[in-house]
Amino acid sequence: MAEVTAVAPQKKPPLPGLTGIRTFLAIGIMFFHFTPPLPEFVKPVINAGFTYISFFLLISGFVLAYNYAHRADTLKPGKFYAARLSRLYPVYLLSLLISLEMLHAEWKIRPLSEFVRGVVLTPLLLQGWSPTLATFWNTVAWTLATEAMLYLAFPHIIRMKFWPRSTGKLLALFGVFWLWELLLPTIYTVLNPDGLYNIDRYSSGYWLRALKYTPLPFVPIFLAGITLGRLHAMVELSDRVKLGLTLLSGGAALAAFYLLVPRLPYVMLHGGMLTPVFALLVWGLTGDHWVSRILGWGPIAAFGRASLCLYLLHFNTFLFIHDHHLPERLGVAKYDPWISYAFILCFAYAAFKLVEHPAQKYLLSRWVYREPKPPVEVSTPLG
C-alpha cells in the first residue's frame, strides 16, 4: 500500500495592497503620537491617527478570515496559537527589554501594588484588561493584549455555525457588528460617567480609558473584519470595480478626516464610526490595480511587513532619543524630528529582519512544523 503524505493547505495569494497600507497606518500613528512640523493641509490626516487602530484590527480580522475561513473545520487551535505567538511575542519581548528605563519611570510614579501588578501582567499580555495599567511599561502595547484575546477566540469564532451563507445576510451582519461597535461609545457619550467635557485625545478618566484601551470594546470590529473576509470570498468583484472601491473609499476617508473628525465626538470616532469606509477600502485594496501595486512596491511593502515592529518600538524609542537629547549630542538637532523618525524606521526594520522574522521561523519549526510520523510535507507556512 502506497505511503500517504499529508500536505499542508495551500496559503492564499498575498494581498500586497493591504501589506502596503499598514506602512502608512503605522507611520501615521507615529506622527499622531509625535507630530512633526507639517503643512496645515496634511495635519487633519495625522490628527485622525487615533482611528487607525480600529483600521488595523479590521484588517486583522479580514486577513485571518481570508486565510482560514475556507479551512475552518480543519484548523487546529494549538498550531494557530503557536503561529500567532511566534510572530507577536519575540518583538513584544524586545519592546519591553528596550523599555526598561520606562519601567523605572513607572516605579517612581505608581503605588507599589499597582507597579507589581503591571510587572506581572504586562509580559503575559494581560495589562490591557486593566484601564489603569493598559499603558504600563510600553504605552502602545495595550493593543497586543486586545490582539491576544481576539486570536484566542478566532479558531472558535470562525467555525461557529451562525455565519450566514448569503451575501445579503452577511451584509446585514456586518451592519449589526458596526452598530454593536458604536453601542458603548454611545452609552459613554450619553452618561458621561467620568464627568468630562470637551473630550479629546488628551482627556483621561477611568471609564474613558476602559473604552479606549481594554479588549472587549474592540470585539465587534474584529468580527466585522471576519464578516468582510467571508463576504470577499463569496462575492466576485473585478479588479476595475475594486479600483473604484479603493478610490471612492479613500476619498471618503480623506473627506471624513477633514470634515468630520474635527466636528464629531471623539469617543464616537475612536469607537468605530468610520468602520464602513475602512471596510470598503480594505476590500478595494484586495484587487490587482495600480493603487495596490504602488502599495506593494518593494520599500513600502517591506515596512508593511515590519509594521508590528514599527508600532511596538516607535513610542518608547522616540522618548528615549529625546529624553537623552541624542540629536543635540550628535550635532544633528537641526534635522530633528525627521532624523529621529528615520532612525526609528531603520530600527524597526532591523528588528523585523534580525528578531521578528528569524524568531518566528525558528519557533514555527519547533512548534508548528515539527515533522510527525508519517512525515508531513510542508509547502507554505501557516497564517
Short mmCIF file of C-alpha atoms in Angstrom, two decimals:
data_model
loop_
_atom_site.label_atom_id
_atom_site.label_comp_id
_atom_site.label_asym_id
_atom_site.label_seq_id
_atom_site.Cartn_x
_atom_site.Cartn_y
_atom_site.Cartn_z
CA MET A 1 0.00 0.00 0.00
CA ALA A 2 1.42 3.39 -1.00
CA GLU A 3 2.52 5.74 1.76
CA VAL A 4 0.20 8.73 2.14
CA THR A 5 1.87 12.08 2.72
CA ALA A 6 -0.24 14.80 4.28
CA VAL A 7 0.13 18.18 2.63
CA ALA A 8 -0.46 21.43 4.49
CA PRO A 9 -3.25 23.53 2.98
CA GLN A 10 -2.05 26.00 0.39
CA LYS A 11 -1.84 29.56 1.60
CA LYS A 12 -3.99 32.13 -0.17
CA PRO A 13 -2.34 34.59 -2.58
CA PRO A 14 -0.74 37.57 -0.86
CA LEU A 15 -2.56 40.89 -0.69
CA PRO A 16 0.16 43.50 -1.33
CA GLY A 17 -2.26 46.40 -1.11
CA LEU A 18 -3.10 45.52 2.49
CA THR A 19 0.56 44.95 3.32
CA GLY A 20 1.47 48.38 2.00
CA ILE A 21 -1.37 50.26 3.68
CA ARG A 22 -0.01 49.02 7.01
CA THR A 23 3.12 51.07 6.38
CA PHE A 24 1.16 54.28 6.16
CA LEU A 25 -1.05 53.39 9.11
CA ALA A 26 1.97 52.66 11.33
CA ILE A 27 3.78 55.84 10.24
CA GLY A 28 0.54 57.78 10.70
CA ILE A 29 0.27 56.52 14.28
CA MET A 30 3.90 57.51 14.94
CA PHE A 31 3.21 61.00 13.56
CA PHE A 32 0.00 61.15 15.62
CA HIS A 33 1.95 60.48 18.81
CA PHE A 34 4.89 62.73 17.90
CA THR A 35 3.63 65.20 15.33
CA PRO A 36 6.27 66.75 13.08
CA PRO A 37 6.08 70.26 11.61
CA LEU A 38 3.84 69.69 8.61
CA PRO A 39 1.84 71.89 6.25
CA GLU A 40 -1.64 72.66 7.53
CA PHE A 41 -3.33 70.70 4.77
CA VAL A 42 -1.66 67.46 5.97
CA LYS A 43 -2.50 67.81 9.65
CA PRO A 44 -6.11 66.52 9.52
CA VAL A 45 -4.82 63.17 8.25
CA ILE A 46 -2.35 62.99 11.13
CA ASN A 47 -4.86 64.23 13.70
CA ALA A 48 -7.15 61.35 12.71
CA GLY A 49 -4.44 58.85 13.67
CA PHE A 50 -6.46 57.66 16.67
CA THR A 51 -8.84 55.95 14.21
CA TYR A 52 -6.04 53.86 12.68
CA ILE A 53 -6.00 51.29 15.48
CA SER A 54 -9.53 50.22 14.56
CA PHE A 55 -8.41 50.07 10.93
CA PHE A 56 -5.59 47.71 11.92
CA LEU A 57 -7.99 45.44 13.83
CA LEU A 58 -10.42 45.39 10.91
CA ILE A 59 -7.58 44.31 8.61
CA SER A 60 -6.54 41.68 11.16
CA GLY A 61 -10.00 40.08 11.23
CA PHE A 62 -10.25 40.26 7.44
CA VAL A 63 -6.86 38.67 6.79
CA LEU A 64 -7.46 35.85 9.26
CA ALA A 65 -10.82 35.07 7.63
CA TYR A 66 -9.19 35.31 4.20
CA ASN A 67 -6.55 32.76 5.18
CA TYR A 68 -8.56 30.39 7.36
CA ALA A 69 -12.33 30.57 6.71
CA HIS A 70 -12.16 28.02 3.90
CA ARG A 71 -10.48 25.50 6.20
CA ALA A 72 -12.14 26.39 9.49
CA ASP A 73 -13.14 22.80 10.27
CA THR A 74 -9.56 21.55 10.00
CA LEU A 75 -7.89 24.47 11.77
CA LYS A 76 -6.06 23.22 14.85
CA PRO A 77 -6.23 25.86 17.60
CA GLY A 78 -2.93 24.82 19.16
CA LYS A 79 -0.99 25.29 15.93
CA PHE A 80 -2.82 28.52 15.20
CA TYR A 81 -1.92 29.90 18.63
CA ALA A 82 1.69 28.84 18.23
CA ALA A 83 1.88 30.52 14.82
CA ARG A 84 0.42 33.76 16.20
CA LEU A 85 2.62 33.73 19.28
CA SER A 86 5.75 33.07 17.23
CA ARG A 87 5.11 36.28 15.32
CA LEU A 88 3.93 38.59 18.08
CA TYR A 89 5.88 37.70 21.18
CA PRO A 90 9.57 37.96 20.19
CA VAL A 91 9.32 41.59 19.11
CA TYR A 92 6.96 42.33 22.00
CA LEU A 93 9.59 41.00 24.40
CA LEU A 94 12.19 43.12 22.62
CA SER A 95 9.97 46.19 23.10
CA LEU A 96 9.84 45.53 26.83
CA LEU A 97 13.58 44.94 27.13
CA ILE A 98 14.49 48.19 25.42
CA SER A 99 11.93 49.99 27.61
CA LEU A 100 13.44 49.15 30.99
CA GLU A 101 14.05 52.85 31.54
CA MET A 102 10.31 53.37 31.16
CA LEU A 103 9.77 50.62 33.74
CA HIS A 104 11.97 52.59 36.11
CA ALA A 105 9.77 55.63 35.50
CA GLU A 106 6.70 53.53 36.29
CA TRP A 107 8.31 52.56 39.60
CA LYS A 108 8.61 56.22 40.53
CA ILE A 109 5.03 57.25 39.81
CA ARG A 110 2.88 54.23 40.71
CA PRO A 111 1.89 52.70 44.07
CA LEU A 112 3.82 49.52 44.86
CA SER A 113 0.82 47.21 44.46
CA GLU A 114 -0.07 48.70 41.08
CA PHE A 115 3.54 48.51 39.91
CA VAL A 116 3.77 44.83 40.88
CA ARG A 117 0.55 44.05 39.03
CA GLY A 118 1.88 45.83 35.97
CA VAL A 119 5.17 43.92 36.05
CA VAL A 120 3.29 40.61 36.30
CA LEU A 121 0.51 41.30 33.80
CA THR A 122 2.44 43.09 31.04
CA PRO A 123 4.72 40.20 29.96
CA LEU A 124 1.61 37.98 29.95
CA LEU A 125 -0.24 40.34 27.59
CA LEU A 126 -2.91 40.92 30.22
CA GLN A 127 -2.26 44.55 31.10
CA GLY A 128 -4.89 45.75 28.66
CA TRP A 129 -7.66 44.32 30.83
CA SER A 130 -6.93 46.98 33.47
CA PRO A 131 -7.80 50.56 32.49
CA THR A 132 -5.16 51.88 34.88
CA LEU A 133 -2.41 49.51 33.67
CA ALA A 134 -3.20 49.32 29.95
CA THR A 135 -0.37 51.71 29.02
CA PHE A 136 2.09 50.34 31.58
CA TRP A 137 5.76 49.90 30.53
CA ASN A 138 5.21 50.13 26.75
CA THR A 139 2.49 52.72 26.23
CA VAL A 140 1.19 51.39 22.91
CA ALA A 141 1.34 47.68 23.75
CA TRP A 142 -2.22 47.61 25.10
CA THR A 143 -3.26 46.69 21.57
CA LEU A 144 -1.41 43.38 21.85
CA ALA A 145 -3.50 42.45 24.87
CA THR A 146 -6.50 43.00 22.62
CA GLU A 147 -4.94 41.05 19.75
CA ALA A 148 -4.09 38.16 22.07
CA MET A 149 -7.69 37.89 23.25
CA LEU A 150 -9.02 38.06 19.68
CA TYR A 151 -6.55 35.44 18.48
CA LEU A 152 -7.54 33.11 21.32
CA ALA A 153 -11.15 33.39 20.24
CA PHE A 154 -10.63 33.24 16.47
CA PRO A 155 -10.43 29.44 15.87
CA HIS A 156 -13.69 29.02 17.76
CA ILE A 157 -15.40 32.01 16.13
CA ILE A 158 -14.51 31.00 12.59
CA ARG A 159 -16.02 27.53 12.90
CA MET A 160 -19.28 28.63 14.50
CA LYS A 161 -22.41 27.70 12.58
CA PHE A 162 -24.12 31.09 12.83
CA TRP A 163 -22.22 32.57 9.87
CA PRO A 164 -24.74 33.32 7.08
CA ARG A 165 -24.34 31.75 3.66
CA SER A 166 -25.88 34.59 1.66
CA THR A 167 -24.38 37.96 0.79
CA GLY A 168 -27.44 39.85 1.99
CA LYS A 169 -27.32 38.29 5.43
CA LEU A 170 -23.57 38.82 5.67
CA LEU A 171 -24.02 42.50 4.81
CA ALA A 172 -26.72 42.74 7.47
CA LEU A 173 -24.43 41.01 9.98
CA PHE A 174 -21.66 43.48 9.17
CA GLY A 175 -24.14 46.27 9.93
CA VAL A 176 -25.05 44.62 13.22
CA PHE A 177 -21.40 44.42 14.25
CA TRP A 178 -20.89 48.07 13.31
CA LEU A 179 -23.86 49.16 15.42
CA TRP A 180 -22.60 46.98 18.27
CA GLU A 181 -19.23 48.69 17.93
CA LEU A 182 -20.91 52.07 18.37
CA LEU A 183 -23.03 50.98 21.34
CA LEU A 184 -20.51 51.50 24.15
CA PRO A 185 -19.27 54.86 22.80
CA THR A 186 -22.90 56.00 22.55
CA ILE A 187 -23.62 54.93 26.12
CA TYR A 188 -20.48 56.69 27.31
CA THR A 189 -21.42 59.87 25.42
CA VAL A 190 -24.90 59.89 26.92
CA LEU A 191 -23.97 59.01 30.51
CA ASN A 192 -20.51 60.65 30.65
CA PRO A 193 -19.54 58.55 33.71
CA ASP A 194 -16.20 60.35 34.15
CA GLY A 195 -17.82 63.78 34.16
CA LEU A 196 -15.53 65.02 31.38
CA TYR A 197 -16.28 67.82 28.93
CA ASN A 198 -14.84 68.61 25.52
CA ILE A 199 -13.36 65.12 25.36
CA ASP A 200 -10.37 64.77 23.04
CA ARG A 201 -7.24 62.65 22.69
CA TYR A 202 -5.74 64.18 25.85
CA SER A 203 -8.75 63.53 28.09
CA SER A 204 -8.44 60.84 30.73
CA GLY A 205 -10.84 59.08 33.05
CA TYR A 206 -11.26 55.53 34.31
CA TRP A 207 -14.22 54.69 32.07
CA LEU A 208 -12.77 56.53 29.10
CA ARG A 209 -9.58 54.50 29.43
CA ALA A 210 -11.66 51.35 29.69
CA LEU A 211 -13.37 52.29 26.45
CA LYS A 212 -10.15 53.20 24.66
CA TYR A 213 -7.73 50.54 25.87
CA THR A 214 -9.43 47.38 27.15
CA PRO A 215 -10.09 44.46 24.76
CA LEU A 216 -13.87 43.97 24.88
CA PRO A 217 -14.88 47.21 23.09
CA PHE A 218 -12.83 46.04 20.08
CA VAL A 219 -14.54 42.66 19.65
CA PRO A 220 -17.18 43.97 17.21
CA ILE A 221 -14.70 45.48 14.76
CA PHE A 222 -12.73 42.24 14.69
CA LEU A 223 -15.95 40.35 13.98
CA ALA A 224 -16.77 42.91 11.29
CA GLY A 225 -13.37 42.17 9.72
CA ILE A 226 -14.11 38.43 9.73
CA THR A 227 -17.51 39.12 8.16
CA LEU A 228 -15.85 41.24 5.49
CA GLY A 229 -13.44 38.38 4.78
CA ARG A 230 -16.36 36.00 4.29
CA LEU A 231 -18.10 38.50 2.02
CA HIS A 232 -14.93 38.86 -0.02
CA ALA A 233 -14.78 35.10 -0.51
CA MET A 234 -18.43 34.95 -1.57
CA VAL A 235 -18.67 37.96 -3.89
CA GLU A 236 -16.54 38.10 -7.03
CA LEU A 237 -15.62 41.67 -7.96
CA SER A 238 -13.47 42.65 -10.91
CA ASP A 239 -10.20 44.49 -10.38
CA ARG A 240 -11.76 47.53 -12.04
CA VAL A 241 -14.60 47.55 -9.52
CA LYS A 242 -12.09 47.12 -6.68
CA LEU A 243 -10.12 50.08 -8.01
CA GLY A 244 -13.33 52.09 -7.93
CA LEU A 245 -13.96 50.99 -4.35
CA THR A 246 -10.42 51.99 -3.42
CA LEU A 247 -10.70 55.46 -4.92
CA LEU A 248 -14.21 56.03 -3.57
CA SER A 249 -13.47 54.87 -0.03
CA GLY A 250 -10.06 56.56 0.03
CA GLY A 251 -11.70 59.83 -0.95
CA ALA A 252 -14.42 59.29 1.65
CA ALA A 253 -11.81 58.63 4.34
CA LEU A 254 -9.97 61.85 3.48
CA ALA A 255 -13.23 63.78 3.45
CA ALA A 256 -14.04 62.35 6.89
CA PHE A 257 -10.61 63.33 8.23
CA TYR A 258 -11.02 66.91 7.02
CA LEU A 259 -14.72 67.46 7.62
CA LEU A 260 -15.98 65.05 10.28
CA VAL A 261 -13.11 64.35 12.68
CA PRO A 262 -12.90 67.99 13.87
CA ARG A 263 -16.68 68.13 14.41
CA LEU A 264 -17.93 64.74 15.62
CA PRO A 265 -17.49 63.41 19.18
CA TYR A 266 -14.02 61.98 19.72
CA VAL A 267 -15.45 58.97 21.58
CA MET A 268 -17.68 58.01 18.63
CA LEU A 269 -14.88 58.35 16.10
CA HIS A 270 -12.49 56.38 18.30
CA GLY A 271 -15.23 53.79 18.71
CA GLY A 272 -15.51 52.94 15.04
CA MET A 273 -17.76 55.43 13.28
CA LEU A 274 -15.59 55.19 10.15
CA THR A 275 -15.57 51.37 10.00
CA PRO A 276 -17.76 51.09 6.84
CA VAL A 277 -15.41 53.44 4.97
CA PHE A 278 -12.34 51.48 6.09
CA ALA A 279 -14.08 48.21 5.15
CA LEU A 280 -14.65 49.38 1.58
CA LEU A 281 -11.01 50.43 1.39
CA VAL A 282 -9.85 47.03 2.63
CA TRP A 283 -11.99 45.27 0.03
CA GLY A 284 -10.81 47.59 -2.72
CA LEU A 285 -7.14 47.03 -1.89
CA THR A 286 -7.50 43.28 -2.42
CA GLY A 287 -7.65 43.95 -6.16
CA ASP A 288 -4.80 43.94 -8.66
CA HIS A 289 -4.69 47.57 -9.80
CA TRP A 290 -2.31 50.49 -9.84
CA VAL A 291 -3.03 51.57 -6.25
CA SER A 292 -2.37 48.12 -4.80
CA ARG A 293 0.73 47.78 -6.97
CA ILE A 294 2.10 51.07 -5.62
CA LEU A 295 1.40 49.91 -2.06
CA GLY A 296 3.04 46.57 -2.86
CA TRP A 297 6.20 48.23 -4.18
CA GLY A 298 9.40 46.98 -2.52
CA PRO A 299 10.23 49.53 0.24
CA ILE A 300 6.57 50.23 1.06
CA ALA A 301 5.77 46.52 1.33
CA ALA A 302 8.96 45.92 3.35
CA PHE A 303 7.94 48.40 6.03
CA GLY A 304 4.41 46.99 5.87
CA ARG A 305 5.81 43.62 6.86
CA ALA A 306 7.74 45.37 9.63
CA SER A 307 4.69 47.37 10.78
CA LEU A 308 4.36 45.40 14.03
CA CYS A 309 7.94 46.31 14.94
CA LEU A 310 7.39 49.92 13.96
CA TYR A 311 4.23 50.15 16.02
CA LEU A 312 5.64 48.48 19.14
CA LEU A 313 9.01 50.22 19.11
CA HIS A 314 8.27 53.76 17.99
CA PHE A 315 6.85 55.26 21.18
CA ASN A 316 9.46 54.43 23.79
CA THR A 317 12.30 54.73 21.27
CA PHE A 318 11.28 58.30 20.44
CA LEU A 319 11.06 59.13 24.14
CA PHE A 320 14.49 57.59 24.79
CA ILE A 321 16.06 59.59 21.95
CA HIS A 322 14.73 62.88 23.27
CA ASP A 323 14.96 62.21 26.99
CA HIS A 324 18.69 61.70 26.44
CA HIS A 325 18.99 64.61 23.98
CA LEU A 326 20.71 62.39 21.43
CA PRO A 327 20.14 64.70 18.43
CA GLU A 328 21.84 67.54 20.33
CA ARG A 329 24.70 65.32 21.49
CA LEU A 330 25.27 64.06 17.97
CA GLY A 331 25.06 67.51 16.43
CA VAL A 332 22.06 66.71 14.23
CA ALA A 333 19.35 68.60 16.14
CA LYS A 334 18.64 70.82 13.13
CA TYR A 335 17.40 67.73 11.28
CA ASP A 336 15.11 66.66 14.09
CA PRO A 337 12.46 65.25 14.40
CA TRP A 338 12.95 63.83 10.91
CA ILE A 339 16.22 62.17 11.77
CA SER A 340 14.51 60.55 14.77
CA TYR A 341 11.78 59.20 12.52
CA ALA A 342 14.39 57.88 10.10
CA PHE A 343 16.23 56.14 12.93
CA ILE A 344 13.01 54.59 14.25
CA LEU A 345 12.11 53.28 10.78
CA CYS A 346 15.57 51.75 10.39
CA PHE A 347 15.47 50.32 13.91
CA ALA A 348 12.06 48.79 13.30
CA TYR A 349 13.14 47.22 10.02
CA ALA A 350 16.31 45.86 11.65
CA ALA A 351 14.19 44.40 14.46
CA PHE A 352 12.00 42.73 11.85
CA LYS A 353 14.96 41.25 9.97
CA LEU A 354 17.05 40.29 12.99
CA VAL A 355 14.45 39.44 15.63
CA GLU A 356 10.85 39.05 14.46
CA HIS A 357 11.39 37.07 11.26
CA PRO A 358 14.21 34.75 12.45
CA ALA A 359 12.45 34.08 15.77
CA GLN A 360 9.18 33.36 14.00
CA LYS A 361 10.88 31.00 11.57
CA TYR A 362 12.65 29.15 14.40
CA LEU A 363 9.56 28.89 16.61
CA LEU A 364 7.38 27.73 13.73
CA SER A 365 9.87 24.97 13.01
CA ARG A 366 9.82 23.93 16.67
CA TRP A 367 6.12 24.32 17.49
CA VAL A 368 4.12 24.12 14.29
CA TYR A 369 6.05 22.21 11.65
CA ARG A 370 7.85 19.59 13.69
CA GLU A 371 7.77 16.61 11.40
CA PRO A 372 5.45 13.89 12.71
CA LYS A 373 5.47 10.23 11.74
CA PRO A 374 4.49 9.75 8.94
CA PRO A 375 6.12 12.94 7.67
CA VAL A 376 4.13 15.99 6.67
CA GLU A 377 5.18 17.79 3.52
CA VAL A 378 5.02 21.47 4.37
CA SER A 379 4.84 23.74 1.37
CA THR A 380 3.81 27.05 2.92
CA PRO A 381 3.77 28.46 6.44
CA LEU A 382 0.55 28.79 8.38
CA GLY A 383 -1.00 32.18 8.86
#
